[in-house]
XYZ file of C-alpha atoms in Angstrom:
292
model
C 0.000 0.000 0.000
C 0.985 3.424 -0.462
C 0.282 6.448 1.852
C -1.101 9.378 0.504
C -0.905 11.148 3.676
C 3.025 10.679 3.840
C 3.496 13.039 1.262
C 4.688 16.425 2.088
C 3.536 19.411 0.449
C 4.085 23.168 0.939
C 0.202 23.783 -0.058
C -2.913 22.162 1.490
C -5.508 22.175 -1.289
C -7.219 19.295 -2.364
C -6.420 18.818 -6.470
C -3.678 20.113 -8.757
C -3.643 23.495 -9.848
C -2.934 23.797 -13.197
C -1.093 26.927 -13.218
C 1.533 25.655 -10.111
C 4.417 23.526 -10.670
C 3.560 21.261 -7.575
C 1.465 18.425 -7.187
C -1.704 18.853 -4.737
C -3.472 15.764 -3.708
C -6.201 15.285 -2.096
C -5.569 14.705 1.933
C -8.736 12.081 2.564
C -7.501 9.408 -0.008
C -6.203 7.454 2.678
C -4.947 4.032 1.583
C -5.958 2.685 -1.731
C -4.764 -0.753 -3.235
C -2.400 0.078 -6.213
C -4.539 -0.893 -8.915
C -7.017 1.345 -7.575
C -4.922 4.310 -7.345
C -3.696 3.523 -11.026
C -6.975 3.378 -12.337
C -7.948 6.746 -10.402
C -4.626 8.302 -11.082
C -5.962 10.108 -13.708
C -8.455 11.800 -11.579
C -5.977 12.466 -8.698
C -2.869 14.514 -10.868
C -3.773 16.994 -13.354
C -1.777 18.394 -16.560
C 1.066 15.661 -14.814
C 2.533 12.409 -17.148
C 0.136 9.379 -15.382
C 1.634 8.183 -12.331
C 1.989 4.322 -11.920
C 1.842 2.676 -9.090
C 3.430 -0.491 -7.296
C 4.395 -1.278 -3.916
C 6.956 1.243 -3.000
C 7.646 1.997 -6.647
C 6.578 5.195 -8.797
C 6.630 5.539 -12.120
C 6.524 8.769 -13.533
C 6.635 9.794 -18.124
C 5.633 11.770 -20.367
C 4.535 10.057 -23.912
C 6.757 11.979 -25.789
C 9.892 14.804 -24.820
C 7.875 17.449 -24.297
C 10.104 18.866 -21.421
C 7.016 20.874 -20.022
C 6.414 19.356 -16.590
C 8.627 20.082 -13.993
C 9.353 17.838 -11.107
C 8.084 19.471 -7.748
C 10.623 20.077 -5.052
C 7.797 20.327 -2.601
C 7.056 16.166 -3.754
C 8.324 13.365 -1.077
C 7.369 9.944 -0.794
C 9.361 9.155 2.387
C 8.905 5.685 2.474
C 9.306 4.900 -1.783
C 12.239 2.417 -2.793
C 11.950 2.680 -6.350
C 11.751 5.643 -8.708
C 11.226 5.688 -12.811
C 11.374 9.051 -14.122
C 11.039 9.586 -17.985
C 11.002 13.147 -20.167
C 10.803 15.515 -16.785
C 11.961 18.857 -15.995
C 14.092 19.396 -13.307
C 14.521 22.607 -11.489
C 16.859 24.328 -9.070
C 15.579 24.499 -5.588
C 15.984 27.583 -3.270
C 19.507 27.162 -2.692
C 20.126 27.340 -6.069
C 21.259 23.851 -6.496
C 19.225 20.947 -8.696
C 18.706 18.207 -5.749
C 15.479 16.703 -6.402
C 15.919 13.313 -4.529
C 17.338 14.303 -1.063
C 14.017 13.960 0.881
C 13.588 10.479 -0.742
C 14.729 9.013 2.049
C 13.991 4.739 1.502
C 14.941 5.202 -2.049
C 17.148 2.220 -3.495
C 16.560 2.489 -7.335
C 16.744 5.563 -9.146
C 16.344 5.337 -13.266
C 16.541 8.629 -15.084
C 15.799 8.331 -18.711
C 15.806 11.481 -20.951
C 15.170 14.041 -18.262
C 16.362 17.792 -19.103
C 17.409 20.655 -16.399
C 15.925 24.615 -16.468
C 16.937 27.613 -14.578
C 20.272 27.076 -16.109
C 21.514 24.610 -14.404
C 24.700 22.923 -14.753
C 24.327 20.166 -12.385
C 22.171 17.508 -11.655
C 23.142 16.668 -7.721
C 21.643 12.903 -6.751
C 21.953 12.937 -2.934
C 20.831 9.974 -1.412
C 21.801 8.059 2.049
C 20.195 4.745 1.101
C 20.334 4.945 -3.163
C 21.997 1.311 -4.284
C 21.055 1.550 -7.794
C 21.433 4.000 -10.151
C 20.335 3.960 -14.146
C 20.710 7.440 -15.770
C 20.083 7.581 -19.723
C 20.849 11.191 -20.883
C 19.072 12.713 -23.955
C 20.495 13.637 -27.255
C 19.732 16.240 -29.769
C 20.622 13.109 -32.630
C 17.742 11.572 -30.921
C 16.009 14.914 -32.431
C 16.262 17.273 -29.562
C 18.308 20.508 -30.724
C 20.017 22.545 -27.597
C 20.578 25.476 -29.491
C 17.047 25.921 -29.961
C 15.346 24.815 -26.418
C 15.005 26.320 -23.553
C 16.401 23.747 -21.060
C 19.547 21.816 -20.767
C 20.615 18.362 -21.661
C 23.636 18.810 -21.259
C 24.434 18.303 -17.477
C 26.848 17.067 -15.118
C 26.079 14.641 -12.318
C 27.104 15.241 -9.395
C 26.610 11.684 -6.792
C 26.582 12.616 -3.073
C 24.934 8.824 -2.218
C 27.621 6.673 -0.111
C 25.796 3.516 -0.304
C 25.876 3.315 -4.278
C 27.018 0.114 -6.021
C 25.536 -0.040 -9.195
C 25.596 2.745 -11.924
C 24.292 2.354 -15.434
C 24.987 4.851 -17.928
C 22.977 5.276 -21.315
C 24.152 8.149 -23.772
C 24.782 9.406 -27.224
C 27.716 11.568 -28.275
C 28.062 13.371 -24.647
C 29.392 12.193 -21.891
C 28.255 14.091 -18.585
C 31.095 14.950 -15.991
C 31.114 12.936 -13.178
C 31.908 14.068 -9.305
C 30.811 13.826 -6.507
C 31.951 12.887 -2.865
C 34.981 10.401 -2.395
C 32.722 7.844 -0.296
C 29.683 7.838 -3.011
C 32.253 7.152 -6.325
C 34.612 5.071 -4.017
C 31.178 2.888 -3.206
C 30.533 2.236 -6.948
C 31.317 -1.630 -7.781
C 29.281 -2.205 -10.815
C 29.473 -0.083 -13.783
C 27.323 -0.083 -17.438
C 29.122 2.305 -19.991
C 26.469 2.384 -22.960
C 27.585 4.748 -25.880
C 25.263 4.754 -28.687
C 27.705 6.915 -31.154
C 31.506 6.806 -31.866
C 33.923 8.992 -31.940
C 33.076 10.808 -35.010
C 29.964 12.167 -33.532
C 30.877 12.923 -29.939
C 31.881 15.985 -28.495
C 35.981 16.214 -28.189
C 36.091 16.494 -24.514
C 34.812 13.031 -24.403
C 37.545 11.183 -24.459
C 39.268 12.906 -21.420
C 35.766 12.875 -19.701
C 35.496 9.116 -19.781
C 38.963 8.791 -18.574
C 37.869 10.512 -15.632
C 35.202 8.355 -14.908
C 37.619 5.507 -14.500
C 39.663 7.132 -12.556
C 37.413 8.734 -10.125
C 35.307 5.312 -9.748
C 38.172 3.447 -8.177
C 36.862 0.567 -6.728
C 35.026 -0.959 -9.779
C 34.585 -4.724 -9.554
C 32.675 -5.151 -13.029
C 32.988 -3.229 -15.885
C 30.398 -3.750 -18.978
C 31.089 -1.304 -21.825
C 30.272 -0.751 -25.663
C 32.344 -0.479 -28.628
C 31.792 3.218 -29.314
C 33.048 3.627 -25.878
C 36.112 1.718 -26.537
C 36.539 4.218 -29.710
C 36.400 7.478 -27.530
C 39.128 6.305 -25.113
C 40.948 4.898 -28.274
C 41.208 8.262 -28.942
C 43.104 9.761 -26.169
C 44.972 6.385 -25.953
C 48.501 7.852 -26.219
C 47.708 10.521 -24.005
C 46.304 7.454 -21.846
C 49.673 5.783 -22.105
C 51.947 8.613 -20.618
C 49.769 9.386 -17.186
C 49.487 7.319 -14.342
C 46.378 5.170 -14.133
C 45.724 3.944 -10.411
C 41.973 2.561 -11.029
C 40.548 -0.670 -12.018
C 43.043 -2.729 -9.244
C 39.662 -4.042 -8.146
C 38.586 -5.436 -11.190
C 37.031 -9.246 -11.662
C 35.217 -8.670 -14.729
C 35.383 -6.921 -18.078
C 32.600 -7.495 -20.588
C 31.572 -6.058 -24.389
C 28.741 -6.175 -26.156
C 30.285 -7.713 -29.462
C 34.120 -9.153 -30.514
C 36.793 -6.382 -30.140
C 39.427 -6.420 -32.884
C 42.585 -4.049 -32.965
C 43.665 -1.209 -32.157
C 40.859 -1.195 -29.540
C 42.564 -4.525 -28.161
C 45.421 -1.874 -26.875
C 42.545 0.163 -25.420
C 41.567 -3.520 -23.002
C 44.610 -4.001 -21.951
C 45.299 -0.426 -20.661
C 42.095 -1.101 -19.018
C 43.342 -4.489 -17.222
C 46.630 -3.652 -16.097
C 45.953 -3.236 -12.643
C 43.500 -6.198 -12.753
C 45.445 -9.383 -15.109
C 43.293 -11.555 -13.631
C 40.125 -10.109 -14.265
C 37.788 -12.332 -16.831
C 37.054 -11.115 -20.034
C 33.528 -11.663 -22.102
C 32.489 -11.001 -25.305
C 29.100 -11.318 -26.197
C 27.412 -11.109 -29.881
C 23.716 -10.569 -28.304
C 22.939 -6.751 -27.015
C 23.534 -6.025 -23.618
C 21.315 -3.277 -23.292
C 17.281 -3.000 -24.154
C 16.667 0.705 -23.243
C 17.388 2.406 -26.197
């Protein structure tokens, strides 16, 4: 079951406004069953993508990237686990800083898939004491969104301030977020998904350097499953690769692709293992990856 009544909102009216940016629900609805509340959803948000419910999970999309609904900071569900959040809007809160999630306080599973930032925003911050999993897919104007024309941002950092975090699963195009955060919350990180879509030849140039970074920052990775086009970015800086220190990947057990790797990316794998020899290597023919 879900409790309406834990929800926290600034306002105290009884249905959505449609000219707020917060969601108002009605106080009396008490406990429902989740296919209830589904099938009343409808009734219960206004000018809001359909919510759907499960157990301690939300699901929240828009049919198509319309980028016009803007996730309220005023929202909490303190006892939710799991969190689906497709073609949103977020904001930046009072203290200037884009930190939606912070008042989710049970949540385990976080999936962002296409979401865009306003206010100009830089940053998405994902701060989280009890967030395990985290799946972030990242739009891209060669999906048919144009930046120079919008109003809002898709191109973001991400900035992870959640210390229990062990699995992150990456989804993008031809940019590559930066990634930072606290030591403990990238130090926690043991399984990672690098999913590139593009190679080289359509990806921004700081890419290569940005990816890098990842690996370094995230430096006790235990499994690493990445693409080909992801292979061809780092391929890219792989000389510059070859003259700095690299101190990551000493934790590594597992390396896997999502199809054969022939050279020169072969030189790319075995910068990648040479703190971790031992580590197994798979290949696999079949996709990896079913979100895009």
């Amino acid at each position: 079951m879900i409790d309406l009544d834990d929800i926290s909102l600034s306002g105290a009216k009884c249905l959505m406004d449609k000219s707020e940016d917060s969601w108002l629900w009605h106080s009396q609805l008490g406990h429902f069953h989740c296919e209830l509340l589904n099938i009343m959803s409808k009734d219960i948000v206004v000018s809001l993508p359909k919510p759907i419910f499960v157990k301690d999970k939300l699901d929240l999309l828009l049919p198509g990237p319309r980028f016009d609904q803007i996730f309220p900071h005023s929202l909490s569900f303190p006892t939710l686990t799991t969190l689906s959040l497709k073609h949103l809007v977020f904001g930046c809160n009072d203290d200037g800083c884009v930190d939606p999630f912070s008042t989710f306080n049970m949540l385990t599973t976080l999936i962002i898939d296409k979401c865009v930032l306003v206010d100009n925003a830089q940053n998405l911050r994902i701060s989280s004491t009890k967030l395990v999993n985290l799946t972030i897919c990242v739009y891209d104007f060669l999906s048919g969104c144009n930046p120079r024309t919008a109003d809002f941002e898709i191109y973001f950092g991400i900035e992870l301030y959640a210390p229990t975090l062990h699995t992150f699963d990456f989804t993008g195009g031809h940019y590559i977020p930066k990634l930072f955060g606290s030591k403990t919350a990238l130090s926690s990180i043991k399984h990672v998904n690098i999913n590139l879509k593009q190679t080289m030849e359509d990806s921004f140039w700081e890419n290569p350097s940005i990816l890098f970074n990842w690996l370094v920052n995230l430096v006790n990775i235990e499994s690493l499953t990445i693409t080909k086009p992801a292979l061809q970015v780092l391929s890219y800086a792989h000389e510059d690769l070859l003259k700095v220190d690299f101190p990551s990947l000493c934790n590594l057990k597992s390396l896997k692709f999502n199809q054969i790797i022939r050279p020169p990316l072969v030189t790319v794998i075995d910068f990648l293992l040479q703190n971790s020899p031992s580590a197994k290597v798979d290949f696999s023919s079949s996709s990896l990856w079913t979100r895009w």
